[in-house]
Amino acid sequence: VTLLSTARDLRRRLARQRRGLFVAEGARTVQQLLTSTLDTVGILVDADHAAAPRIAPLLDLADDRGLAVQLVTPDEFASAAETESPQGILAVAAIPTRSLADLALVPTARILLLDGLQDPGNAGTMVRTAAALGAQATVALPGTVDLWNAKVVRGAMGALFDHPAFADTWSALDLFRQRADLPIWAADAGGPDVSLLAPPARLGLIIGNEGAGLSDEGRARAEQLVAIPIDPAVESLNAAVAAGILLYQLRR
Amino acid sequence: VTLLSTARDLRRRLARQRRGLFVAEGARTVQQLLTSTLDTVGILVDADHAAAPRIAPLLDLADDRGLAVQLVTPDEFASAAETESPQGILAVAAIPTRSLADLALVPTARILLLDGLQDPGNAGTMVRTAAALGAQATVALPGTVDLWNAKVVRGAMGALFDHPAFADTWSALDLFRQRADLPIWAADAGGPDVSLLAPPARLGLIIGNEGAGLSDEGRARAEQLVAIPIDPAVESLNAAVAAGILLYQLRR
């Protein structure tokens, strides 16, 4: 089995789950992967780009580490890549084993809970935002895009590699809350102005789907709805922008 | 000249500037356009979608207004559309005449200044965010993507139609500031924590390019740099998320 055929297969969510592998595309993302704690399996390179200034040092680094490097034709590379400008390089790496069961909450924690987020770019931006603003973890609840989708990985700009972001279930969240005190708030236009509320030391913040908002499961678990006041002429904020403003306003 | 050939031509920035026209794609965006103050020239529809529940009412509305409606084949429609899922409908409309010279500042104003923003999705999200958070205008300074690019229009979710967003020059900004008191702040990781500063009643806020940050022109005009404190393991926030947090923190 070649790295090329593996990378092609990993475009399917089921294949990523079965193999426990994902693909990181682009020079900067591959560089961030190689300097993270994740296990990289190998690197696939478009032979036409192997000598490029951004690519060659990464191949040297991979060589030093004894990682597999496969050079392929531009057409072969394109058949494996998923993002808009993969820059002729992608890496295959192991999806880290993470879950709510393994998460030890610090006294003042923020956990971002993604409830049915569908847009890979938005989801990646939200993981990056959560990591930047000091959230302790990001959990993709059912109905959310796979965080190990190549477009999410690219959008997260490396934040997925070290920030504990992972998929888990609503029942795992319920069990987690029996063990650790974690009040849950949820973004909803019907809630009061977030700036009027004092957040608890630990907080789980649910962000709902881009169009449909909170799911029934998310709404049922929210102890407090919160809103960002906006001009009534605008329907809503972008989900990633809303998540950023709320995590900022509710920071500790 | 048919609407189809006009729409195809409008994919080029120069054609949009010369003709003073732009394209709005997707059912929701076309609906928002038709309920805005902008002048719509006509509507182009993929004949296979003309009877769809989201499309048919828009064609009725266009008919009531005496707007031109052209039905084309799916291939023809695809040759004119630019966004990912145009949903079989697009409208051609007049770019509104807007500039700093026409802008009358209210006593407490926020103006978002885009300095070399390149990503159309980011730029659209920023216009939407500025409108939602009550900014009085959004100005695209040189080096910024054309705000009337179909992807920006789509990303702005209708906010471009009523919120005064437009392109202008650095010298127009300089002239504007001789007329109206408008202190200028700029987002930069080297600045102090934005939450420690009291904003002036009127404020122009510069957001720089996604990768390179502020231009020399932008930096030269900034009286105050401001930063959002982030985890040092993360390189930066997404530009639209940063703009949202800053406009929120600096709101009046």
XYZ file of C-alpha atoms in Angstrom, chain A residues 18-183:
166
model
C -11.156 2.999 10.396
C -7.455 3.702 9.848
C -7.042 6.312 12.598
C -5.179 8.526 10.134
C -5.688 11.993 8.644
C -4.102 14.220 6.001
C -2.505 17.647 6.600
C -2.038 19.741 3.426
C 0.187 22.736 2.655
C 3.747 23.618 3.620
C 2.911 25.566 6.782
C 0.477 22.937 8.081
C 2.949 20.104 7.422
C 5.649 22.098 9.207
C 3.369 22.623 12.211
C 2.521 18.914 12.191
C 6.194 17.929 12.222
C 6.852 20.183 15.233
C 3.782 18.917 17.122
C 3.436 15.860 19.378
C 1.439 13.926 16.758
C 2.876 10.883 14.948
C 3.479 11.521 11.260
C 3.413 8.448 9.012
C 4.839 9.944 5.834
C 4.880 12.772 3.330
C 3.536 12.896 -0.216
C 5.103 15.436 -2.568
C 4.314 16.652 -6.049
C 7.699 15.981 -7.762
C 7.455 19.358 -9.532
C 7.465 21.097 -6.123
C 10.086 18.996 -4.308
C 12.816 21.617 -4.738
C 10.613 24.610 -3.800
C 12.019 26.778 -0.977
C 9.083 26.016 1.317
C 9.100 22.278 0.560
C 12.739 21.155 0.426
C 13.512 21.889 4.128
C 10.472 19.843 5.153
C 11.712 16.876 3.120
C 15.110 17.173 4.819
C 13.378 17.217 8.199
C 11.310 14.164 7.249
C 14.482 12.422 6.089
C 16.210 13.144 9.409
C 13.316 11.526 11.217
C 13.248 8.472 8.943
C 9.749 9.271 7.686
C 8.524 7.828 4.390
C 8.562 10.380 1.550
C 6.836 9.567 -1.755
C 7.265 11.727 -4.862
C 4.348 11.580 -7.284
C 3.250 13.279 -10.491
C 1.217 16.519 -10.308
C -1.919 14.621 -11.416
C -1.422 11.949 -8.792
C -0.885 14.588 -6.122
C -4.038 16.445 -7.194
C -6.008 13.193 -6.922
C -5.139 12.964 -3.218
C -5.347 16.617 -2.122
C -8.587 18.193 -0.929
C -7.878 21.833 -0.066
C -7.719 24.723 -2.531
C -3.953 25.252 -2.681
C -2.143 22.276 -1.141
C 1.167 23.704 -2.409
C 2.435 20.309 -3.567
C 2.873 18.750 -0.135
C 0.743 16.760 2.279
C 1.445 14.562 5.271
C -0.366 11.499 6.591
C -0.456 11.342 10.396
C -2.169 9.502 13.235
C -5.372 10.975 14.702
C -4.621 11.419 18.418
C -6.748 9.482 20.896
C -8.688 12.134 22.766
C -12.060 12.093 24.524
C -13.989 13.740 27.331
C -13.191 10.673 29.462
C -9.481 11.620 29.302
C -9.990 15.324 29.975
C -8.968 16.635 33.417
C -10.566 20.030 33.906
C -8.515 22.846 35.403
C -10.295 25.081 37.976
C -11.115 27.847 35.505
C -11.815 26.186 32.185
C -13.570 27.079 28.976
C -14.725 24.235 26.713
C -16.040 25.064 23.241
C -18.844 22.711 22.186
C -19.638 22.558 18.459
C -23.266 21.568 17.892
C -23.786 20.620 14.240
C -21.252 22.962 12.635
C -21.147 21.997 8.949
C -18.685 24.325 7.236
C -15.113 22.934 7.402
C -13.549 26.403 7.186
C -15.721 27.678 10.035
C -14.949 24.611 12.169
C -11.200 24.979 11.604
C -11.345 28.683 12.426
C -13.245 27.882 15.626
C -10.625 25.369 16.795
C -7.922 27.961 16.072
C -9.910 30.643 17.932
C -10.555 28.403 20.952
C -6.854 27.538 21.197
C -5.827 31.194 20.785
C -8.252 32.450 23.435
C -7.160 29.850 26.001
C -10.044 27.376 25.897
C -9.011 24.048 27.379
C -10.682 21.881 24.733
C -12.988 21.906 21.706
C -15.538 19.115 21.348
C -17.290 18.322 18.058
C -20.714 16.960 18.983
C -22.824 14.788 16.628
C -23.759 16.419 13.331
C -20.547 18.466 13.251
C -18.086 18.125 10.360
C -15.199 15.704 11.028
C -12.396 17.740 12.653
C -9.843 15.578 10.776
C -11.260 16.537 7.365
C -8.316 18.080 5.430
C -10.158 21.415 5.068
C -10.749 21.673 8.821
C -7.113 20.742 9.508
C -5.972 23.455 7.099
C -8.372 26.043 8.532
C -7.234 25.342 12.086
C -3.712 26.478 11.114
C -2.005 23.874 13.299
C -4.221 24.463 16.354
C -5.691 20.954 16.030
C -2.312 19.371 16.621
C -1.763 20.583 20.185
C -5.111 21.961 21.364
C -7.329 19.074 22.612
C -9.994 19.067 19.903
C -11.978 15.885 19.323
C -15.401 14.428 18.555
C -17.562 13.015 21.316
C -21.222 12.237 22.075
C -23.936 14.031 24.047
C -24.068 11.117 26.487
C -20.295 11.386 27.043
C -20.877 15.070 27.836
C -23.629 14.109 30.302
C -21.317 11.589 32.012
C -18.499 14.132 32.080
C -20.742 16.647 33.837
C -21.578 14.086 36.527
C -17.870 13.931 37.293
C -16.801 17.554 36.803
C -18.744 20.734 37.534
C -19.265 22.283 34.089
C -22.172 24.697 33.662
